[in-house]
Short mmCIF file of C-alpha atoms in Angstrom, two decimals:
data_model
loop_
_atom_site.label_atom_id
_atom_site.label_comp_id
_atom_site.label_asym_id
_atom_site.label_seq_id
_atom_site.Cartn_x
_atom_site.Cartn_y
_atom_site.Cartn_z
CA MET A 1 -25.45 83.35 -117.30
CA ARG A 2 -25.38 79.84 -115.88
CA PRO A 3 -23.23 80.63 -112.80
CA ALA A 4 -25.49 83.59 -112.05
CA LEU A 5 -28.59 81.39 -112.32
CA VAL A 6 -27.07 78.80 -109.98
CA ILE A 7 -26.11 81.46 -107.44
CA GLY A 8 -29.54 83.05 -107.62
CA PHE A 9 -31.30 79.70 -107.27
CA CYS A 10 -29.27 78.70 -104.21
CA CYS A 11 -29.66 82.07 -102.51
CA ALA A 12 -33.39 81.92 -103.13
CA CYS A 13 -33.58 78.43 -101.65
CA VAL A 14 -31.75 79.45 -98.50
CA LEU A 15 -32.85 83.01 -97.87
CA ALA A 16 -36.33 83.21 -99.30
CA SER A 17 -37.71 79.92 -98.06
CA GLY A 18 -40.65 80.32 -95.71
CA GLN A 19 -40.03 77.03 -93.93
CA PRO A 20 -38.52 77.29 -90.42
CA LYS A 21 -34.78 76.78 -90.09
CA GLU A 22 -32.71 75.78 -87.08
CA VAL A 23 -29.63 78.01 -86.89
CA THR A 24 -26.88 77.58 -84.30
CA SER A 25 -23.89 79.88 -83.98
CA GLY A 26 -20.51 79.91 -82.36
CA PRO A 27 -16.88 81.06 -82.70
CA GLN A 28 -14.19 79.42 -84.82
CA PHE A 29 -10.51 79.95 -85.55
CA TRP A 30 -9.04 79.37 -89.03
CA VAL A 31 -5.29 79.26 -89.65
CA GLY A 32 -3.86 78.79 -93.13
CA TYR A 33 -0.40 78.63 -94.70
CA MET A 34 -0.01 78.77 -98.50
CA THR A 35 3.02 78.57 -100.78
CA SER A 36 3.51 79.25 -104.47
CA ILE A 37 6.78 77.93 -105.89
CA GLN A 38 7.66 79.64 -109.18
CA PHE A 39 9.55 77.44 -111.65
CA SER A 40 9.21 79.56 -114.78
CA GLU A 41 7.48 82.68 -116.02
CA LYS A 42 4.24 80.77 -116.60
CA TRP A 43 4.43 77.69 -114.36
CA SER A 44 4.34 77.33 -110.57
CA TRP A 45 3.39 74.78 -107.92
CA TRP A 46 0.71 75.62 -105.35
CA ASN A 47 0.47 74.15 -101.83
CA ASP A 48 -1.79 75.12 -98.97
CA PHE A 49 -2.63 73.90 -95.49
CA HIS A 50 -5.75 74.97 -93.56
CA PHE A 51 -6.97 73.99 -90.12
CA VAL A 52 -10.23 74.89 -88.38
CA PRO A 53 -10.61 72.93 -85.12
CA THR A 54 -13.85 70.88 -85.04
CA ALA A 55 -14.58 71.79 -88.72
CA PHE A 56 -11.85 70.57 -91.10
CA GLY A 57 -8.20 70.17 -91.92
CA VAL A 58 -6.92 70.19 -95.50
CA VAL A 59 -3.63 69.73 -97.34
CA ARG A 60 -3.92 70.73 -101.00
CA THR A 61 -1.45 70.86 -103.88
CA GLY A 62 -1.57 71.58 -107.60
CA ALA A 63 0.16 72.85 -110.73
CA THR A 64 -0.60 76.41 -111.88
CA ARG A 65 -0.40 77.90 -115.36
CA SER A 66 -0.38 81.71 -115.36
CA PHE A 67 -1.88 83.95 -118.04
CA ALA A 68 -1.93 87.69 -118.65
CA LYS A 69 -4.71 88.46 -116.15
CA GLY A 70 -5.31 85.15 -114.46
CA SER A 71 -4.33 81.54 -113.89
CA ALA A 72 -5.58 77.95 -114.00
CA THR A 73 -4.72 75.31 -111.40
CA ALA A 74 -5.39 71.56 -111.13
CA GLY A 75 -4.38 69.27 -108.30
CA PHE A 76 -5.31 66.99 -105.43
CA ALA A 77 -6.27 67.45 -101.77
CA ARG A 78 -6.51 65.34 -98.62
CA LEU A 79 -8.99 66.38 -95.92
CA TRP A 80 -9.94 65.46 -92.39
CA LEU A 81 -13.63 66.08 -91.59
CA PRO A 82 -15.82 65.50 -88.52
CA THR A 83 -18.16 62.55 -88.41
CA PRO A 84 -21.74 63.92 -88.52
CA GLY A 85 -22.91 64.80 -85.03
CA THR A 86 -19.37 65.04 -83.62
CA GLU A 87 -16.44 67.47 -83.62
CA VAL A 88 -13.75 64.81 -84.11
CA LEU A 89 -11.81 65.13 -87.38
CA ASN A 90 -11.63 61.41 -88.16
CA ARG A 91 -13.46 61.24 -91.50
CA TRP A 92 -11.31 61.17 -94.64
CA GLU A 93 -11.90 62.95 -97.91
CA TRP A 94 -9.92 62.67 -101.15
CA ARG A 95 -10.49 65.61 -103.47
CA PRO A 96 -9.26 66.19 -107.03
CA TRP A 97 -9.80 69.87 -107.75
CA GLY A 98 -9.31 72.57 -110.35
CA GLN A 99 -9.90 76.30 -110.68
CA VAL A 100 -9.64 79.33 -112.92
CA GLN A 101 -8.95 82.76 -111.46
CA PHE A 102 -8.98 86.23 -112.99
CA VAL A 103 -7.60 89.46 -111.51
CA LEU A 104 -9.22 92.57 -112.96
CA PRO A 105 -7.48 95.83 -111.95
CA ILE A 106 -9.64 98.94 -111.64
CA ASP A 107 -6.75 101.33 -111.11
CA SER A 108 -3.34 101.25 -109.39
CA ARG A 109 -4.89 100.57 -105.96
CA HIS A 110 -8.19 98.77 -106.57
CA SER A 111 -8.90 95.38 -108.12
CA PHE A 112 -11.47 92.61 -108.37
CA THR A 113 -10.63 88.90 -108.26
CA HIS A 114 -13.06 86.29 -109.60
CA ARG A 115 -12.48 82.59 -109.04
CA ILE A 116 -14.42 79.45 -110.01
CA ARG A 117 -13.25 76.23 -108.34
CA TYR A 118 -14.44 72.66 -108.86
CA ASP A 119 -14.14 69.99 -106.13
CA ALA A 120 -14.64 66.26 -106.81
CA ARG A 121 -15.44 65.08 -103.29
CA PHE A 122 -14.81 61.46 -102.28
CA ARG A 123 -15.81 61.35 -98.58
CA GLN A 124 -15.64 58.36 -96.30
CA GLU A 125 -19.06 56.77 -95.99
CA VAL A 126 -20.99 56.96 -92.72
CA SER A 127 -23.56 54.34 -91.69
CA PHE A 128 -25.63 54.70 -88.48
CA GLY A 129 -23.14 57.26 -87.18
CA GLN A 130 -20.13 55.00 -87.77
CA LEU A 131 -17.39 55.35 -90.39
CA VAL A 132 -17.25 52.64 -93.04
CA GLU A 133 -13.73 51.57 -94.00
CA ASN A 134 -12.77 51.61 -97.70
CA ALA A 135 -16.19 52.98 -98.74
CA TYR A 136 -16.74 56.49 -100.07
CA THR A 137 -19.60 58.69 -101.24
CA PHE A 138 -19.13 61.08 -104.16
CA ASN A 139 -20.53 64.43 -105.15
CA HIS A 140 -19.55 67.48 -107.18
CA ARG A 141 -19.10 70.94 -105.71
CA VAL A 142 -18.61 74.29 -107.46
CA ARG A 143 -17.37 77.39 -105.66
CA PHE A 144 -17.84 81.00 -106.83
CA LEU A 145 -15.53 83.59 -105.20
CA THR A 146 -15.54 87.35 -105.72
CA SER A 147 -13.04 89.57 -103.93
CA PHE A 148 -12.52 93.34 -103.89
CA ARG A 149 -9.12 94.65 -102.75
CA ARG A 150 -7.82 98.14 -101.98
CA ASN A 151 -4.10 98.74 -101.54
CA MET A 152 -2.93 101.46 -99.17
CA PRO A 153 0.16 103.65 -99.64
CA PRO A 154 3.35 101.61 -99.12
CA THR A 155 5.36 101.82 -95.91
CA ASN A 156 8.96 103.03 -95.69
CA GLN A 157 10.06 99.41 -96.02
CA GLY A 158 8.13 99.09 -99.28
CA TRP A 159 5.45 96.88 -97.75
CA ILE A 160 1.87 97.38 -98.98
CA PRO A 161 -1.02 97.31 -96.48
CA PHE A 162 -4.40 96.37 -97.96
CA VAL A 163 -8.00 95.57 -97.11
CA SER A 164 -10.31 93.15 -98.94
CA LEU A 165 -13.99 92.24 -99.01
CA ASN A 166 -14.73 88.67 -100.08
CA ASN A 167 -17.73 86.44 -100.75
CA GLU A 168 -17.69 82.76 -101.72
CA LEU A 169 -20.72 80.61 -102.47
CA LEU A 170 -20.31 76.80 -102.44
CA VAL A 171 -22.86 74.66 -104.30
CA ASN A 172 -23.26 70.84 -104.28
CA PHE A 173 -24.69 68.67 -107.03
CA GLY A 174 -24.80 64.98 -107.94
CA ARG A 175 -26.91 61.88 -107.38
CA THR A 176 -26.19 61.77 -103.64
CA ILE A 177 -27.32 65.37 -103.09
CA THR A 178 -30.94 65.56 -101.92
CA TYR A 179 -31.63 68.55 -99.68
CA ASN A 180 -28.31 70.40 -99.54
CA THR A 181 -27.65 71.87 -102.99
CA PHE A 182 -26.56 74.90 -100.98
CA ASP A 183 -23.40 73.89 -99.12
CA GLN A 184 -22.25 77.10 -97.46
CA ASN A 185 -21.51 80.79 -97.92
CA ARG A 186 -18.40 82.60 -96.71
CA VAL A 187 -18.28 86.38 -96.27
CA SER A 188 -15.07 87.93 -94.96
CA VAL A 189 -13.38 91.24 -94.26
CA MET A 190 -9.60 91.01 -94.23
CA GLY A 191 -6.70 93.32 -93.53
CA GLY A 192 -3.25 92.40 -94.74
CA LEU A 193 0.34 93.31 -95.41
CA GLN A 194 2.04 92.50 -98.72
CA MET A 195 5.80 92.09 -98.35
CA ARG A 196 8.30 91.15 -101.02
CA ARG A 197 7.74 87.40 -100.88
CA MET A 198 5.14 87.03 -98.16
CA GLN A 199 1.58 88.15 -97.51
CA VAL A 200 -0.06 88.10 -94.07
CA GLN A 201 -3.83 88.46 -93.61
CA LEU A 202 -5.95 88.80 -90.48
CA GLY A 203 -9.72 89.19 -90.50
CA TYR A 204 -13.25 88.06 -89.75
CA MET A 205 -15.24 85.50 -91.72
CA HIS A 206 -18.92 84.60 -91.39
CA ARG A 207 -19.42 80.98 -92.48
CA TYR A 208 -23.06 79.97 -93.00
CA VAL A 209 -23.06 76.19 -93.42
CA GLN A 210 -25.92 73.78 -94.02
CA THR A 211 -25.53 70.83 -91.62
CA GLY A 212 -28.91 69.10 -92.11
CA GLU A 213 -32.16 69.29 -94.06
CA ARG A 214 -33.29 72.38 -92.12
CA GLN A 215 -30.23 72.85 -89.90
CA PHE A 216 -27.59 75.54 -90.40
CA ARG A 217 -24.55 76.78 -88.50
CA ALA A 218 -23.36 80.39 -88.46
CA ALA A 219 -19.67 80.38 -87.56
CA HIS A 220 -18.02 83.65 -86.49
CA THR A 221 -14.45 82.95 -87.55
CA LEU A 222 -11.15 84.65 -86.77
CA VAL A 223 -8.89 84.09 -89.78
CA VAL A 224 -5.08 84.16 -89.97
CA TRP A 225 -3.59 83.36 -93.39
CA ILE A 226 0.04 83.49 -94.53
CA THR A 227 1.02 83.22 -98.20
CA HIS A 228 4.66 82.59 -99.09
CA ARG A 229 5.91 82.99 -102.67
CA ILE A 230 9.16 81.21 -103.50
CA ASN A 231 11.20 81.84 -106.64
CA ALA A 232 12.73 78.42 -107.34
CA ARG A 233 14.67 79.74 -110.34
CA GLN A 234 16.45 82.30 -108.18
CA LEU A 235 17.21 79.74 -105.49
CA LEU A 236 18.65 77.33 -108.05
CA GLN A 237 20.83 80.09 -109.52
CA GLN A 238 22.10 81.04 -106.06
CA HIS A 239 22.80 77.40 -105.23
CA GLY A 240 24.66 77.02 -108.50
CA HIS A 241 26.88 80.01 -107.70
CA GLU A 242 27.59 78.58 -104.26
CA MET A 243 28.56 75.24 -105.78
CA ASP A 244 30.86 77.02 -108.25
CA GLY A 245 32.47 78.86 -105.36
CA GLU A 246 33.34 75.62 -103.63
#
């Protein structure tokens, strides 16, 4: 019940408020490359890189423990953010993070994915529009993602086309949070192709981000994501056979 109450509260604050809001809009481009390196049946190592010009860059890594219908991941991230009022990615953020994710199949072609992620955000402090060296502000952020996916019939090569509908709500809290409990909301429609070890996605995302007390930005975003799954056990076995052959 608590996540639902938080989501409802934040949506009510943003959508139902009668106070005037200043909303700007514009296009964005988001490219992402993700890898999952499988070391055993239950353990893998996650890495991802994302870049949105004028918005953020992030390099994230973490250890993943898989379960029957889900997984749990914990790790660390390094980000480059714009200084408020600019589009220059010169503000640092250090971010320990963790998440739990569940995949709930409906049938052989349809499934839901639910993910809850926690970000511990240490962002470089800004004073009078200038970055302060070796000083950081801290706040918590929780992210609630729900995704619906439909797989299409496989191609002759065995590849699986799919479409997905996704919504993620990001919520801030902590002593430094005053007006922006709502951080942003991301709604996307994606089309993709699942190959043996790689997944490619192309789609549209609407990012609604709070940038000030009554200021918001609606970003119309073209998204290109590539996910690469690597079986380290198989690679090690192959390398061992090659060494034996020498």
